[in-house]
Short mmCIF file of N, CA and C in Angstrom, two decimals:
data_model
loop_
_atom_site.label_atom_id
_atom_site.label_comp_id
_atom_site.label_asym_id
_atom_site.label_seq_id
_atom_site.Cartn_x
_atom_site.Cartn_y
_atom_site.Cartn_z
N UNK A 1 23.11 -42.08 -40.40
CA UNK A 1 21.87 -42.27 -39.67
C UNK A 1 21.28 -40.92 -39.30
N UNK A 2 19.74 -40.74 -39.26
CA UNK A 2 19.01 -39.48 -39.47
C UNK A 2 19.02 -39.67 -37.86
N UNK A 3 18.70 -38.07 -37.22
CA UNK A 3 18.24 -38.18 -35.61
C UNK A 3 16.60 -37.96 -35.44
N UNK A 4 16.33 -39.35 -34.94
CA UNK A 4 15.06 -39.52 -34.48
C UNK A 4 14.39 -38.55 -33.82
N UNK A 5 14.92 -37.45 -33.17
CA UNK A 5 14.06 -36.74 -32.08
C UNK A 5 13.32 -35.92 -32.91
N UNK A 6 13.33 -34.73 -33.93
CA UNK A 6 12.12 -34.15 -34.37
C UNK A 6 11.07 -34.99 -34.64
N UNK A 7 11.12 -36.30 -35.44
CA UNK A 7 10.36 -37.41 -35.67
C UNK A 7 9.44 -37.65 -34.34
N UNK A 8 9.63 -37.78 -33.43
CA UNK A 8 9.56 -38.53 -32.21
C UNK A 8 8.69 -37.37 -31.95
N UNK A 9 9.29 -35.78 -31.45
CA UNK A 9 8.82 -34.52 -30.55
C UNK A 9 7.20 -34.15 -31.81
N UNK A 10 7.47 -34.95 -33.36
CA UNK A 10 5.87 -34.57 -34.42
C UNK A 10 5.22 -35.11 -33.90
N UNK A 11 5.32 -36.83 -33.54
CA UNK A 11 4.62 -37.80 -33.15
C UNK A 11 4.05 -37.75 -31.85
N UNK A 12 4.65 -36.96 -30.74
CA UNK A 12 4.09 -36.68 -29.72
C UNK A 12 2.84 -35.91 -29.71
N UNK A 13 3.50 -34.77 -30.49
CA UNK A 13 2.55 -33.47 -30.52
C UNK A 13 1.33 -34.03 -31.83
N UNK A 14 1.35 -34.86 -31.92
CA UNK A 14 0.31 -35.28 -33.17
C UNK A 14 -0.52 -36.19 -32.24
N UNK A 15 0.00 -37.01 -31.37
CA UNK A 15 -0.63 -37.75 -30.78
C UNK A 15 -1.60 -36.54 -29.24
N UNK A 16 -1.03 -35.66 -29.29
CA UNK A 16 -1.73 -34.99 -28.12
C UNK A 16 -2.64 -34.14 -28.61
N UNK A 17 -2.79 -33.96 -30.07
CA UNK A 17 -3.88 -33.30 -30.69
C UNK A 17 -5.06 -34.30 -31.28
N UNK A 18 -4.61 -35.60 -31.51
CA UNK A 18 -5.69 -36.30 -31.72
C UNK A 18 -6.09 -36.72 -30.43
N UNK A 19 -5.60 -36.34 -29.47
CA UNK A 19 -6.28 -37.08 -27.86
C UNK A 19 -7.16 -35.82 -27.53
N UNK A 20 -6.57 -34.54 -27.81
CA UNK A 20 -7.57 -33.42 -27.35
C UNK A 20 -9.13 -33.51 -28.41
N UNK A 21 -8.64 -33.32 -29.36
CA UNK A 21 -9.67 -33.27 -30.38
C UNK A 21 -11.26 -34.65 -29.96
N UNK A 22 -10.51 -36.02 -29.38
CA UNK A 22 -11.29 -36.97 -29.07
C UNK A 22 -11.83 -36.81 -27.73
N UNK A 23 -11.62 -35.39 -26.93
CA UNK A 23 -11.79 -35.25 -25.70
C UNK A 23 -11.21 -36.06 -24.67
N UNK A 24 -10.20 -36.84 -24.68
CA UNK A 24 -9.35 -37.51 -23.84
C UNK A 24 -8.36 -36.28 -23.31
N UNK A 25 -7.88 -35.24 -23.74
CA UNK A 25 -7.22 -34.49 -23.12
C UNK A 25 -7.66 -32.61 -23.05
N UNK A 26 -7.61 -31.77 -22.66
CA UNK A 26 -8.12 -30.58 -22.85
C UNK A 26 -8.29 -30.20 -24.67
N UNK A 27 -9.18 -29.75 -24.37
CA UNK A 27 -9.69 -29.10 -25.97
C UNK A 27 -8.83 -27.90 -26.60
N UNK A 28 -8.19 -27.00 -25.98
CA UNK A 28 -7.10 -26.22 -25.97
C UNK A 28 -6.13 -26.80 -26.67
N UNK A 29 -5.72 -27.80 -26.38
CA UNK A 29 -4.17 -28.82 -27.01
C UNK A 29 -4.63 -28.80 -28.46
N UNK A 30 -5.91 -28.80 -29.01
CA UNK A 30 -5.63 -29.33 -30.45
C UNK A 30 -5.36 -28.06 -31.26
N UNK A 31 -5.06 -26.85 -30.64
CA UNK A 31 -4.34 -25.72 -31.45
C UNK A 31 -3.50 -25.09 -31.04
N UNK A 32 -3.17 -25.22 -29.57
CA UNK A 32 -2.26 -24.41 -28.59
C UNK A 32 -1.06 -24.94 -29.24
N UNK A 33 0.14 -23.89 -28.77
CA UNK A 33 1.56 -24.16 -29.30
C UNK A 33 2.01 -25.23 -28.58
N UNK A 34 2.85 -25.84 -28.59
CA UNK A 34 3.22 -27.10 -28.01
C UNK A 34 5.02 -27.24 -28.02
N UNK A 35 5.85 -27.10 -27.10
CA UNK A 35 6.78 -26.66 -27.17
C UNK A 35 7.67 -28.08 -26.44
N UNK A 36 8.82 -28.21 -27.01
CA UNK A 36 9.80 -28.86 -26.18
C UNK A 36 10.27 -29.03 -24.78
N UNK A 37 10.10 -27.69 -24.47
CA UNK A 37 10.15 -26.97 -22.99
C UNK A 37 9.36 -27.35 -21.67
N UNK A 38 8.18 -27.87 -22.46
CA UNK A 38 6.87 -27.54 -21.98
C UNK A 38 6.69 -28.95 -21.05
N UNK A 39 5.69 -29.58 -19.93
CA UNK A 39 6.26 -31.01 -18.95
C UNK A 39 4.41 -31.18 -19.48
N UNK A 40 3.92 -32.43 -19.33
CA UNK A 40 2.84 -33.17 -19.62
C UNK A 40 1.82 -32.35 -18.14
N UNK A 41 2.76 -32.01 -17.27
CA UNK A 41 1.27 -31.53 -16.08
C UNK A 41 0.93 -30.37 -16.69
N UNK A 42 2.00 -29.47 -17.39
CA UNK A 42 1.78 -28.27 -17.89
C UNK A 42 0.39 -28.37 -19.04
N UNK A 43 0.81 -29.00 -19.71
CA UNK A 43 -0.60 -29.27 -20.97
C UNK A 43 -1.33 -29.87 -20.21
N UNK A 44 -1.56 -30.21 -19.16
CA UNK A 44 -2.78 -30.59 -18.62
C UNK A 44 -3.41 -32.48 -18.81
N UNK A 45 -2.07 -33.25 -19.22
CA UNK A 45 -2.05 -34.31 -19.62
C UNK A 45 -1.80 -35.18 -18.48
N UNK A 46 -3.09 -35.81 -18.22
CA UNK A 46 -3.31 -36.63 -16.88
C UNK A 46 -2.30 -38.16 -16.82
N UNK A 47 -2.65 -38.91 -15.66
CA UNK A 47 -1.97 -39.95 -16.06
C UNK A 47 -2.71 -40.86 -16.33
N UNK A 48 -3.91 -40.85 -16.98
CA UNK A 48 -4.51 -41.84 -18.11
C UNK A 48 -4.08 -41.29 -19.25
N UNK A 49 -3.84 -40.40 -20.11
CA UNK A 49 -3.19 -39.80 -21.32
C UNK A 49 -1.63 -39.62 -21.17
N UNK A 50 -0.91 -39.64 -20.14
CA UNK A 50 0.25 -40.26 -20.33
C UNK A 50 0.94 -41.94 -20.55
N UNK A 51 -0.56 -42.55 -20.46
CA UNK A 51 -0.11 -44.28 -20.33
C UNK A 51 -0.54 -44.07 -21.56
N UNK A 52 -1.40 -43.58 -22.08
CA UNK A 52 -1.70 -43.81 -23.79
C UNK A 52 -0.35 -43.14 -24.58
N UNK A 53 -0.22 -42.06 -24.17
CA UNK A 53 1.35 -41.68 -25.36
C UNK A 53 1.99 -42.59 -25.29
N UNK A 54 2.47 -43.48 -23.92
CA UNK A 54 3.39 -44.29 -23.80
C UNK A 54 2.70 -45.12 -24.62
N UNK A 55 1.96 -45.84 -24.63
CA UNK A 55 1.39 -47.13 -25.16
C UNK A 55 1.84 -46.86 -26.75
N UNK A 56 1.65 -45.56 -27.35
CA UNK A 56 1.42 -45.23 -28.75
C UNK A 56 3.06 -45.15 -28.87
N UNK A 57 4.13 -44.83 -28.25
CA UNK A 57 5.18 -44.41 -28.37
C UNK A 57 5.97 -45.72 -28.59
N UNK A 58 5.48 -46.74 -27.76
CA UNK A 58 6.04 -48.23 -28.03
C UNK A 58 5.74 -48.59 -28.57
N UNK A 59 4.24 -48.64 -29.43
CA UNK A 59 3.99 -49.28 -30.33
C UNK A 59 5.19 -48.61 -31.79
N UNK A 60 4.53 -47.35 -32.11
CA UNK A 60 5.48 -46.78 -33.14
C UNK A 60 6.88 -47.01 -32.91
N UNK A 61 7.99 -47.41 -31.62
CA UNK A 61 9.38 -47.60 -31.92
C UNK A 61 9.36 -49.26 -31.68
N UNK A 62 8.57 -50.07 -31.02
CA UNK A 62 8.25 -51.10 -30.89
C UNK A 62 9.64 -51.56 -30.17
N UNK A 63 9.69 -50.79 -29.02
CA UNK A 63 10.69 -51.07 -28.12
C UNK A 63 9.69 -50.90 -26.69
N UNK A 64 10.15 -51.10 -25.49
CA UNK A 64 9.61 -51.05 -24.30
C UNK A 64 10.08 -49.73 -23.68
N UNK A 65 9.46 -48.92 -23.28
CA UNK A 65 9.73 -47.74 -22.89
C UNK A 65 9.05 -47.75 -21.26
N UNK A 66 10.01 -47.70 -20.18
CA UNK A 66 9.92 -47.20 -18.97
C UNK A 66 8.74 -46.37 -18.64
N UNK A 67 7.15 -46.54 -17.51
CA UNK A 67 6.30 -45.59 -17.62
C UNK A 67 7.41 -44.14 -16.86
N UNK A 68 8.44 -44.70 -16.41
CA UNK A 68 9.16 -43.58 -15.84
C UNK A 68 9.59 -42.32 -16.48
N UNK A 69 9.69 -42.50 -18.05
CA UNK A 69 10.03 -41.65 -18.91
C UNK A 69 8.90 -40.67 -19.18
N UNK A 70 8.09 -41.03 -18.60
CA UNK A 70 6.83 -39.99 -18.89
C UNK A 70 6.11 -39.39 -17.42
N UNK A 71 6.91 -39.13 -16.55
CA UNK A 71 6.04 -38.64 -15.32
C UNK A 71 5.64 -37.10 -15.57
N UNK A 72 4.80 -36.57 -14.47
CA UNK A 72 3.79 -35.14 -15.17
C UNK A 72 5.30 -34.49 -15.24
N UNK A 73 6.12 -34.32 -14.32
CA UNK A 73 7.14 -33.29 -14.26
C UNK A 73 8.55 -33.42 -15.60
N UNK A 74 8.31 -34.26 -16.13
CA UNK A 74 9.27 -34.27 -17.49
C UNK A 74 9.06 -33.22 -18.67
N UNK A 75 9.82 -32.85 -19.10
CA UNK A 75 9.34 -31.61 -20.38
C UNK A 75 9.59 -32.75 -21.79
N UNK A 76 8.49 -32.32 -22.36
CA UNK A 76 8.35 -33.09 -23.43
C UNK A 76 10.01 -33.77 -24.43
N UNK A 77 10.73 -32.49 -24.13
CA UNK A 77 11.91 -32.32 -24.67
C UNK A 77 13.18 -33.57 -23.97
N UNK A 78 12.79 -33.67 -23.11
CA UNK A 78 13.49 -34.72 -22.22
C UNK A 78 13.27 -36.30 -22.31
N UNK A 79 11.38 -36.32 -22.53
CA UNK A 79 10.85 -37.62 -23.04
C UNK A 79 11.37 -37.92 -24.51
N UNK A 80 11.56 -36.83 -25.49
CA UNK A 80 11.67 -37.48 -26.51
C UNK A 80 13.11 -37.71 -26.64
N UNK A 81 14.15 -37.43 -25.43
CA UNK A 81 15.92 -37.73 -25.87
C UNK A 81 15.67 -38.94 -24.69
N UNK A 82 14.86 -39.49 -23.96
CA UNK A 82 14.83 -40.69 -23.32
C UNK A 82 14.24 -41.79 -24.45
N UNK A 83 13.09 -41.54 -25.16
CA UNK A 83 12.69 -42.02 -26.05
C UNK A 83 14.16 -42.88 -27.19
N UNK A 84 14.50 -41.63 -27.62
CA UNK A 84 15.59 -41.39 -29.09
C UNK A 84 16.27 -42.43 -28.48
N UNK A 85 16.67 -42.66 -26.95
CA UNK A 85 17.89 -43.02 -26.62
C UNK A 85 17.58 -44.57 -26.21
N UNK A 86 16.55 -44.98 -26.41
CA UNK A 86 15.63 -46.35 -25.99
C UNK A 86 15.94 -47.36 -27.36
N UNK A 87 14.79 -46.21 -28.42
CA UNK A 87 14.53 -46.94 -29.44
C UNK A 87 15.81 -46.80 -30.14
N UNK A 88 16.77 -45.91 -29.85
CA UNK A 88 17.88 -45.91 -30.69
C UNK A 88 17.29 -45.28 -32.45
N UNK A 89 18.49 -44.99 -33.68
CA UNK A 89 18.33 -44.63 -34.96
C UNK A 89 17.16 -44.73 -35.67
N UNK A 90 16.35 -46.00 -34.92
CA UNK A 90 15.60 -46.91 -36.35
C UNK A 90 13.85 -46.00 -35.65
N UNK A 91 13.71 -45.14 -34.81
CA UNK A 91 12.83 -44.91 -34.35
C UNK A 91 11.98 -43.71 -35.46
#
């Protein structure tokens, strides 16, 4: 079995460049580096664009994911091993 988390940490960062680009999140995000490290208040990702990752994140593992896994103070890197660890292999 392959490990879901780079999969998961593309899909994030893909989803926060098509939210900047649509003006749902700062315009900066659709070229700025985007790091593992990095927590959703840091990129400037409100909590209307954190209910949408979530929304997009369950749809793509089509499991139910906690809005808890995504508060501003989480580093992206943490959401996606809460994620990995939800949807399990098949994510």
């Amino acid at each position: 079995m392959s490990d879901p988390t780079p999969d998961l940490f593309a899909h994030i960062v893909s989803r926060i460049r098509e939210d900047a680009a649509a003006g749902l999140l700062p315009g900066h995000l659709q070229t700025a580096p985007i790091e593992p490290s990095m927590t959703l208040g840091e990129l400037g990702v409100d909590s209307l664009g954190r209910m949408a990752l979530l929304t997009a994140l369950m749809d793509l593992t089509d499991q139910y994911i906690p809005d808890t896994a995504f508060s501003e103070g989480q580093t992206l890197g943490a959401i996606v091993e809460q994620v990995a660890a939800i949807a399990g292999p098949a994510a």
